[in-house]
PDB file of C-alpha atoms in Angstrom:
ATOM      1  CA  UNK X   1       0.000   0.000   0.000  1.00  0.00           C
ATOM      2  CA  UNK X   2       1.414   3.374  -1.048  1.00  0.00           C
ATOM      3  CA  UNK X   3       1.650   5.702   1.916  1.00  0.00           C
ATOM      4  CA  UNK X   4       0.213   9.194   1.761  1.00  0.00           C
ATOM      5  CA  UNK X   5       2.790  11.556   3.321  1.00  0.00           C
ATOM      6  CA  UNK X   6      -0.034  13.337   5.145  1.00  0.00           C
ATOM      7  CA  UNK X   7      -1.157  10.178   6.912  1.00  0.00           C
ATOM      8  CA  UNK X   8      -0.427   9.863  10.622  1.00  0.00           C
ATOM      9  CA  UNK X   9       1.695   7.048  12.027  1.00  0.00           C
ATOM     10  CA  UNK X  10      -0.345   5.240  14.672  1.00  0.00           C
ATOM     11  CA  UNK X  11       1.781   2.107  15.176  1.00  0.00           C
ATOM     12  CA  UNK X  12       5.389   1.397  14.249  1.00  0.00           C
ATOM     13  CA  UNK X  13       6.545  -1.935  12.802  1.00  0.00           C
ATOM     14  CA  UNK X  14       7.627  -3.303  16.185  1.00  0.00           C
ATOM     15  CA  UNK X  15       4.260  -2.539  17.787  1.00  0.00           C
ATOM     16  CA  UNK X  16       2.384  -4.132  14.902  1.00  0.00           C
ATOM     17  CA  UNK X  17       4.551  -7.262  14.986  1.00  0.00           C
ATOM     18  CA  UNK X  18       4.010  -7.517  18.747  1.00  0.00           C
ATOM     19  CA  UNK X  19       0.246  -7.267  18.256  1.00  0.00           C
ATOM     20  CA  UNK X  20       0.143  -9.938  15.536  1.00  0.00           C
ATOM     21  CA  UNK X  21       2.277 -12.395  17.505  1.00  0.00           C
ATOM     22  CA  UNK X  22      -0.162 -12.101  20.415  1.00  0.00           C
ATOM     23  CA  UNK X  23      -3.142 -12.334  18.063  1.00  0.00           C
ATOM     24  CA  UNK X  24      -1.904 -15.423  16.223  1.00  0.00           C
ATOM     25  CA  UNK X  25      -0.980 -17.147  19.476  1.00  0.00           C
ATOM     26  CA  UNK X  26      -4.427 -16.371  20.864  1.00  0.00           C
ATOM     27  CA  UNK X  27      -6.144 -17.942  17.859  1.00  0.00           C
ATOM     28  CA  UNK X  28      -4.014 -21.083  18.182  1.00  0.00           C
ATOM     29  CA  UNK X  29      -4.700 -21.266  21.912  1.00  0.00           C
ATOM     30  CA  UNK X  30      -8.435 -20.732  21.445  1.00  0.00           C
ATOM     31  CA  UNK X  31      -8.633 -23.535  18.876  1.00  0.00           C
ATOM     32  CA  UNK X  32      -6.527 -25.972  20.900  1.00  0.00           C
ATOM     33  CA  UNK X  33      -8.267 -25.021  24.146  1.00  0.00           C
ATOM     34  CA  UNK X  34     -11.709 -25.580  22.653  1.00  0.00           C
ATOM     35  CA  UNK X  35     -10.529 -29.017  21.497  1.00  0.00           C
ATOM     36  CA  UNK X  36     -10.039 -29.967  25.150  1.00  0.00           C
ATOM     37  CA  UNK X  37     -13.109 -28.145  26.408  1.00  0.00           C
ATOM     38  CA  UNK X  38     -15.744 -30.345  24.752  1.00  0.00           C
ATOM     39  CA  UNK X  39     -15.632 -33.569  22.695  1.00  0.00           C
ATOM     40  CA  UNK X  40     -17.487 -31.838  19.844  1.00  0.00           C
ATOM     41  CA  UNK X  41     -14.422 -29.646  19.302  1.00  0.00           C
ATOM     42  CA  UNK X  42     -11.850 -32.447  19.598  1.00  0.00           C
ATOM     43  CA  UNK X  43     -11.382 -32.705  15.790  1.00  0.00           C
ATOM     44  CA  UNK X  44      -9.629 -29.327  16.052  1.00  0.00           C
ATOM     45  CA  UNK X  45      -6.641 -31.233  17.417  1.00  0.00           C
ATOM     46  CA  UNK X  46      -5.932 -32.344  13.839  1.00  0.00           C
ATOM     47  CA  UNK X  47      -4.764 -28.796  13.158  1.00  0.00           C
ATOM     48  CA  UNK X  48      -1.901 -29.417  15.575  1.00  0.00           C
ATOM     49  CA  UNK X  49      -1.010 -32.994  14.627  1.00  0.00           C
ATOM     50  CA  UNK X  50      -3.422 -34.855  16.890  1.00  0.00           C
ATOM     51  CA  UNK X  51      -4.380 -34.927  20.552  1.00  0.00           C
ATOM     52  CA  UNK X  52      -0.942 -35.568  22.134  1.00  0.00           C
ATOM     53  CA  UNK X  53       0.763 -32.838  20.107  1.00  0.00           C
ATOM     54  CA  UNK X  54      -2.052 -30.406  20.876  1.00  0.00           C
ATOM     55  CA  UNK X  55      -1.612 -31.094  24.595  1.00  0.00           C
ATOM     56  CA  UNK X  56       2.141 -30.551  24.299  1.00  0.00           C
ATOM     57  CA  UNK X  57       1.993 -27.390  22.182  1.00  0.00           C
ATOM     58  CA  UNK X  58      -0.852 -25.585  23.963  1.00  0.00           C
ATOM     59  CA  UNK X  59       1.055 -24.503  27.091  1.00  0.00           C
ATOM     60  CA  UNK X  60       4.203 -23.535  25.166  1.00  0.00           C
ATOM     61  CA  UNK X  61       2.197 -21.357  22.799  1.00  0.00           C
ATOM     62  CA  UNK X  62       0.657 -19.893  25.949  1.00  0.00           C
ATOM     63  CA  UNK X  63       4.105 -18.965  27.248  1.00  0.00           C
ATOM     64  CA  UNK X  64       4.909 -17.173  23.979  1.00  0.00           C
ATOM     65  CA  UNK X  65       1.623 -15.265  24.102  1.00  0.00           C
ATOM     66  CA  UNK X  66       2.104 -14.314  27.757  1.00  0.00           C
ATOM     67  CA  UNK X  67       5.611 -12.962  27.128  1.00  0.00           C
ATOM     68  CA  UNK X  68       4.598 -10.896  24.127  1.00  0.00           C
ATOM     69  CA  UNK X  69       1.431  -9.705  25.860  1.00  0.00           C
ATOM     70  CA  UNK X  70       3.490  -8.435  28.801  1.00  0.00           C
ATOM     71  CA  UNK X  71       5.688  -6.508  26.351  1.00  0.00           C
ATOM     72  CA  UNK X  72       2.605  -5.080  24.644  1.00  0.00           C
ATOM     73  CA  UNK X  73       0.923  -4.200  27.948  1.00  0.00           C
ATOM     74  CA  UNK X  74       4.037  -2.361  29.148  1.00  0.00           C
ATOM     75  CA  UNK X  75       4.103  -0.410  25.893  1.00  0.00           C
ATOM     76  CA  UNK X  76       0.502   0.740  26.067  1.00  0.00           C
ATOM     77  CA  UNK X  77      -0.386   0.790  29.783  1.00  0.00           C
ATOM     78  CA  UNK X  78       0.330   4.502  30.224  1.00  0.00           C
ATOM     79  CA  UNK X  79      -1.833   5.364  27.221  1.00  0.00           C
ATOM     80  CA  UNK X  80      -4.729   3.363  28.686  1.00  0.00           C
ATOM     81  CA  UNK X  81      -5.021   5.107  32.042  1.00  0.00           C
ATOM     82  CA  UNK X  82      -8.686   6.021  32.422  1.00  0.00           C
ATOM     83  CA  UNK X  83      -9.307   9.791  32.584  1.00  0.00           C
ATOM     84  CA  UNK X  84     -12.457  11.843  33.314  1.00  0.00           C
ATOM     85  CA  UNK X  85     -12.993  12.409  29.578  1.00  0.00           C
ATOM     86  CA  UNK X  86     -13.057   8.635  29.103  1.00  0.00           C
ATOM     87  CA  UNK X  87     -15.871   8.359  31.647  1.00  0.00           C
ATOM     88  CA  UNK X  88     -17.775  11.023  29.710  1.00  0.00           C
ATOM     89  CA  UNK X  89     -17.161   9.080  26.507  1.00  0.00           C
ATOM     90  CA  UNK X  90     -18.540   5.895  28.058  1.00  0.00           C
ATOM     91  CA  UNK X  91     -21.617   7.766  29.291  1.00  0.00           C
ATOM     92  CA  UNK X  92     -22.303   8.869  25.708  1.00  0.00           C
ATOM     93  CA  UNK X  93     -21.389   5.621  23.986  1.00  0.00           C
ATOM     94  CA  UNK X  94     -24.976   5.174  22.740  1.00  0.00           C
ATOM     95  CA  UNK X  95     -24.462   8.144  20.429  1.00  0.00           C
ATOM     96  CA  UNK X  96     -21.521   6.415  18.790  1.00  0.00           C
ATOM     97  CA  UNK X  97     -23.439   3.153  18.459  1.00  0.00           C
ATOM     98  CA  UNK X  98     -26.189   5.101  16.686  1.00  0.00           C
ATOM     99  CA  UNK X  99     -23.587   6.504  14.278  1.00  0.00           C
ATOM    100  CA  UNK X 100     -23.601  10.009  15.768  1.00  0.00           C
ATOM    101  CA  UNK X 101     -20.005  10.117  16.971  1.00  0.00           C
ATOM    102  CA  UNK X 102     -19.219  13.688  15.922  1.00  0.00           C
ATOM    103  CA  UNK X 103     -20.343  15.092  19.282  1.00  0.00           C
ATOM    104  CA  UNK X 104     -18.531  12.505  21.411  1.00  0.00           C
ATOM    105  CA  UNK X 105     -16.153  13.850  24.095  1.00  0.00           C
ATOM    106  CA  UNK X 106     -12.655  14.430  22.732  1.00  0.00           C
ATOM    107  CA  UNK X 107     -10.411  11.376  23.132  1.00  0.00           C
ATOM    108  CA  UNK X 108      -6.690  10.752  23.126  1.00  0.00           C
ATOM    109  CA  UNK X 109      -5.022   7.866  21.308  1.00  0.00           C
ATOM    110  CA  UNK X 110      -7.544   5.455  22.857  1.00  0.00           C
ATOM    111  CA  UNK X 111     -11.151   6.025  23.837  1.00  0.00           C
ATOM    112  CA  UNK X 112     -12.903   4.878  26.994  1.00  0.00           C
ATOM    113  CA  UNK X 113     -14.134   1.643  25.411  1.00  0.00           C
ATOM    114  CA  UNK X 114     -10.666   0.710  24.187  1.00  0.00           C
ATOM    115  CA  UNK X 115      -9.221   1.379  27.623  1.00  0.00           C
ATOM    116  CA  UNK X 116     -11.787  -0.840  29.336  1.00  0.00           C
ATOM    117  CA  UNK X 117     -11.016  -3.548  26.796  1.00  0.00           C
ATOM    118  CA  UNK X 118      -7.291  -3.200  27.475  1.00  0.00           C
ATOM    119  CA  UNK X 119      -7.637  -3.637  31.246  1.00  0.00           C
ATOM    120  CA  UNK X 120     -10.159  -6.434  30.770  1.00  0.00           C
ATOM    121  CA  UNK X 121      -7.590  -8.273  28.656  1.00  0.00           C
ATOM    122  CA  UNK X 122      -4.886  -7.640  31.256  1.00  0.00           C
ATOM    123  CA  UNK X 123      -7.053  -9.202  33.967  1.00  0.00           C
ATOM    124  CA  UNK X 124      -7.985 -12.126  31.721  1.00  0.00           C
ATOM    125  CA  UNK X 125      -4.384 -12.721  30.700  1.00  0.00           C
ATOM    126  CA  UNK X 126      -3.232 -12.667  34.333  1.00  0.00           C
ATOM    127  CA  UNK X 127      -5.840 -15.260  35.301  1.00  0.00           C
ATOM    128  CA  UNK X 128      -5.276 -17.490  32.303  1.00  0.00           C
ATOM    129  CA  UNK X 129      -1.493 -17.426  32.723  1.00  0.00           C
ATOM    130  CA  UNK X 130      -1.416 -18.122  36.467  1.00  0.00           C
ATOM    131  CA  UNK X 131      -3.982 -20.930  36.220  1.00  0.00           C
ATOM    132  CA  UNK X 132      -2.247 -22.352  33.167  1.00  0.00           C
ATOM    133  CA  UNK X 133       1.004 -22.594  35.099  1.00  0.00           C
ATOM    134  CA  UNK X 134      -0.774 -24.329  37.984  1.00  0.00           C
ATOM    135  CA  UNK X 135      -2.227 -26.877  35.541  1.00  0.00           C
ATOM    136  CA  UNK X 136       1.080 -27.644  33.786  1.00  0.00           C
ATOM    137  CA  UNK X 137       1.663 -31.093  35.214  1.00  0.00           C
ATOM    138  CA  UNK X 138       4.497 -31.855  32.798  1.00  0.00           C
ATOM    139  CA  UNK X 139       6.723 -29.652  34.955  1.00  0.00           C
ATOM    140  CA  UNK X 140       5.351 -30.016  38.487  1.00  0.00           C
ATOM    141  CA  UNK X 141       2.703 -31.812  40.482  1.00  0.00           C
ATOM    142  CA  UNK X 142       0.329 -29.882  42.709  1.00  0.00           C
ATOM    143  CA  UNK X 143      -2.566 -31.116  44.866  1.00  0.00           C
ATOM    144  CA  UNK X 144      -5.452 -32.305  42.727  1.00  0.00           C
ATOM    145  CA  UNK X 145      -7.800 -29.765  44.337  1.00  0.00           C
ATOM    146  CA  UNK X 146      -5.538 -26.908  43.210  1.00  0.00           C
ATOM    147  CA  UNK X 147      -5.382 -28.257  39.663  1.00  0.00           C
ATOM    148  CA  UNK X 148      -9.157 -28.672  39.481  1.00  0.00           C
ATOM    149  CA  UNK X 149      -9.792 -25.147  40.775  1.00  0.00           C
ATOM    150  CA  UNK X 150      -7.220 -23.782  38.355  1.00  0.00           C
ATOM    151  CA  UNK X 151      -8.906 -25.658  35.487  1.00  0.00           C
ATOM    152  CA  UNK X 152     -12.281 -24.059  36.244  1.00  0.00           C
ATOM    153  CA  UNK X 153     -10.840 -20.540  36.530  1.00  0.00           C
ATOM    154  CA  UNK X 154      -8.756 -21.146  33.391  1.00  0.00           C
ATOM    155  CA  UNK X 155     -11.869 -22.062  31.401  1.00  0.00           C
ATOM    156  CA  UNK X 156     -13.808 -19.049  32.695  1.00  0.00           C
ATOM    157  CA  UNK X 157     -10.893 -16.725  31.921  1.00  0.00           C
ATOM    158  CA  UNK X 158     -10.601 -18.238  28.436  1.00  0.00           C
ATOM    159  CA  UNK X 159     -14.287 -17.585  27.696  1.00  0.00           C
ATOM    160  CA  UNK X 160     -13.824 -14.039  29.047  1.00  0.00           C
ATOM    161  CA  UNK X 161     -10.838 -13.489  26.749  1.00  0.00           C
ATOM    162  CA  UNK X 162     -12.586 -14.936  23.689  1.00  0.00           C
ATOM    163  CA  UNK X 163     -15.563 -12.656  24.301  1.00  0.00           C
ATOM    164  CA  UNK X 164     -13.348  -9.573  24.599  1.00  0.00           C
ATOM    165  CA  UNK X 165     -11.368 -10.455  21.472  1.00  0.00           C
ATOM    166  CA  UNK X 166     -14.593 -10.920  19.487  1.00  0.00           C
ATOM    167  CA  UNK X 167     -15.643  -7.432  20.639  1.00  0.00           C
ATOM    168  CA  UNK X 168     -12.214  -6.090  19.688  1.00  0.00           C
ATOM    169  CA  UNK X 169     -12.357  -7.549  16.182  1.00  0.00           C
ATOM    170  CA  UNK X 170     -15.961  -6.452  15.652  1.00  0.00           C
ATOM    171  CA  UNK X 171     -15.181  -2.881  16.721  1.00  0.00           C
ATOM    172  CA  UNK X 172     -12.127  -2.796  14.436  1.00  0.00           C
ATOM    173  CA  UNK X 173     -14.224  -3.907  11.453  1.00  0.00           C
ATOM    174  CA  UNK X 174     -17.148  -1.649  12.366  1.00  0.00           C
ATOM    175  CA  UNK X 175     -14.963   1.482  12.611  1.00  0.00           C
ATOM    176  CA  UNK X 176     -13.683   1.832   9.064  1.00  0.00           C
ATOM    177  CA  UNK X 177      -9.988   2.619   8.793  1.00  0.00           C
ATOM    178  CA  UNK X 178      -9.042   0.937  12.070  1.00  0.00           C
ATOM    179  CA  UNK X 179      -7.693  -2.336  10.656  1.00  0.00           C
ATOM    180  CA  UNK X 180      -5.476  -0.370   8.296  1.00  0.00           C
ATOM    181  CA  UNK X 181      -3.652   1.054  11.327  1.00  0.00           C
ATOM    182  CA  UNK X 182      -2.533  -2.398  12.457  1.00  0.00           C
ATOM    183  CA  UNK X 183      -1.779  -3.638   8.946  1.00  0.00           C
ATOM    184  CA  UNK X 184       0.164  -0.659   7.636  1.00  0.00           C
ATOM    185  CA  UNK X 185       0.702   1.477  10.728  1.00  0.00           C
ATOM    186  CA  UNK X 186      -0.990   4.625   9.453  1.00  0.00           C
ATOM    187  CA  UNK X 187      -4.384   6.314   9.508  1.00  0.00           C
ATOM    188  CA  UNK X 188      -5.768   9.233   7.563  1.00  0.00           C
ATOM    189  CA  UNK X 189      -5.985  12.631   9.189  1.00  0.00           C
ATOM    190  CA  UNK X 190      -9.745  12.611   8.705  1.00  0.00           C
ATOM    191  CA  UNK X 191     -10.012   9.302  10.608  1.00  0.00           C
ATOM    192  CA  UNK X 192      -7.844  10.562  13.439  1.00  0.00           C
ATOM    193  CA  UNK X 193      -9.733  13.844  13.731  1.00  0.00           C
ATOM    194  CA  UNK X 194     -13.109  12.119  13.841  1.00  0.00           C
ATOM    195  CA  UNK X 195     -12.318   9.245  16.212  1.00  0.00           C
ATOM    196  CA  UNK X 196      -9.395  10.468  18.331  1.00  0.00           C
ATOM    197  CA  UNK X 197      -9.454  14.259  18.188  1.00  0.00           C
ATOM    198  CA  UNK X 198      -7.140  14.769  21.158  1.00  0.00           C
ATOM    199  CA  UNK X 199      -4.502  12.494  19.635  1.00  0.00           C
ATOM    200  CA  UNK X 200      -4.973  14.216  16.280  1.00  0.00           C
ATOM    201  CA  UNK X 201      -4.280  17.610  17.849  1.00  0.00           C
ATOM    202  CA  UNK X 202      -1.180  16.266  19.572  1.00  0.00           C
ATOM    203  CA  UNK X 203       0.177  14.731  16.365  1.00  0.00           C
ATOM    204  CA  UNK X 204      -0.574  17.682  14.067  1.00  0.00           C
ATOM    205  CA  UNK X 205      -0.678  20.746  16.292  1.00  0.00           C
ATOM    206  CA  UNK X 206      -4.015  21.577  14.684  1.00  0.00           C
ATOM    207  CA  UNK X 207      -6.324  23.187  17.234  1.00  0.00           C
ATOM    208  CA  UNK X 208      -9.248  23.711  14.860  1.00  0.00           C
TER     209      UNK X 208
END
């Protein structure tokens, strides 16, 4: 894609690569996890070379995702601190859903919904990682009661994460121009001014 010199850089190559590593790992973990969650999904293990290989690969893919998610969270945590204007944005979110987002409170690089999603993913990732470690019997043996409790929390956290990611993908598709930012790293000035006016002002110095 040929870049317009007036476009604004939203994500650099490193940030985009970090995002896609986490995203791809999540898809692989969701598919392999569902295979163990219910017999109806067990055929999904064929994507990983069968049941034994799926059981072996699942936790290691989880380690990769956890590491890259921590890097990503550290990169974006400061930008996702909830501010009073984000609360105002959330109170008026119905306007945006109705397509009337021109009068929404001015937002920075991320809006209130994106910030809630970010912290929801952080909580989900923390739960899914800790419980996953407790369940990893290939490396250590814990009391069966601990493993069972961890398994339940792990499943709940996984459903939580899948739900949030579906919302994330839907919102990215619904807001035209958003996916381009993570594919190519840039957004148009019109997109930035409409959806993230505060960030647009900071990037351009335009106070109109």
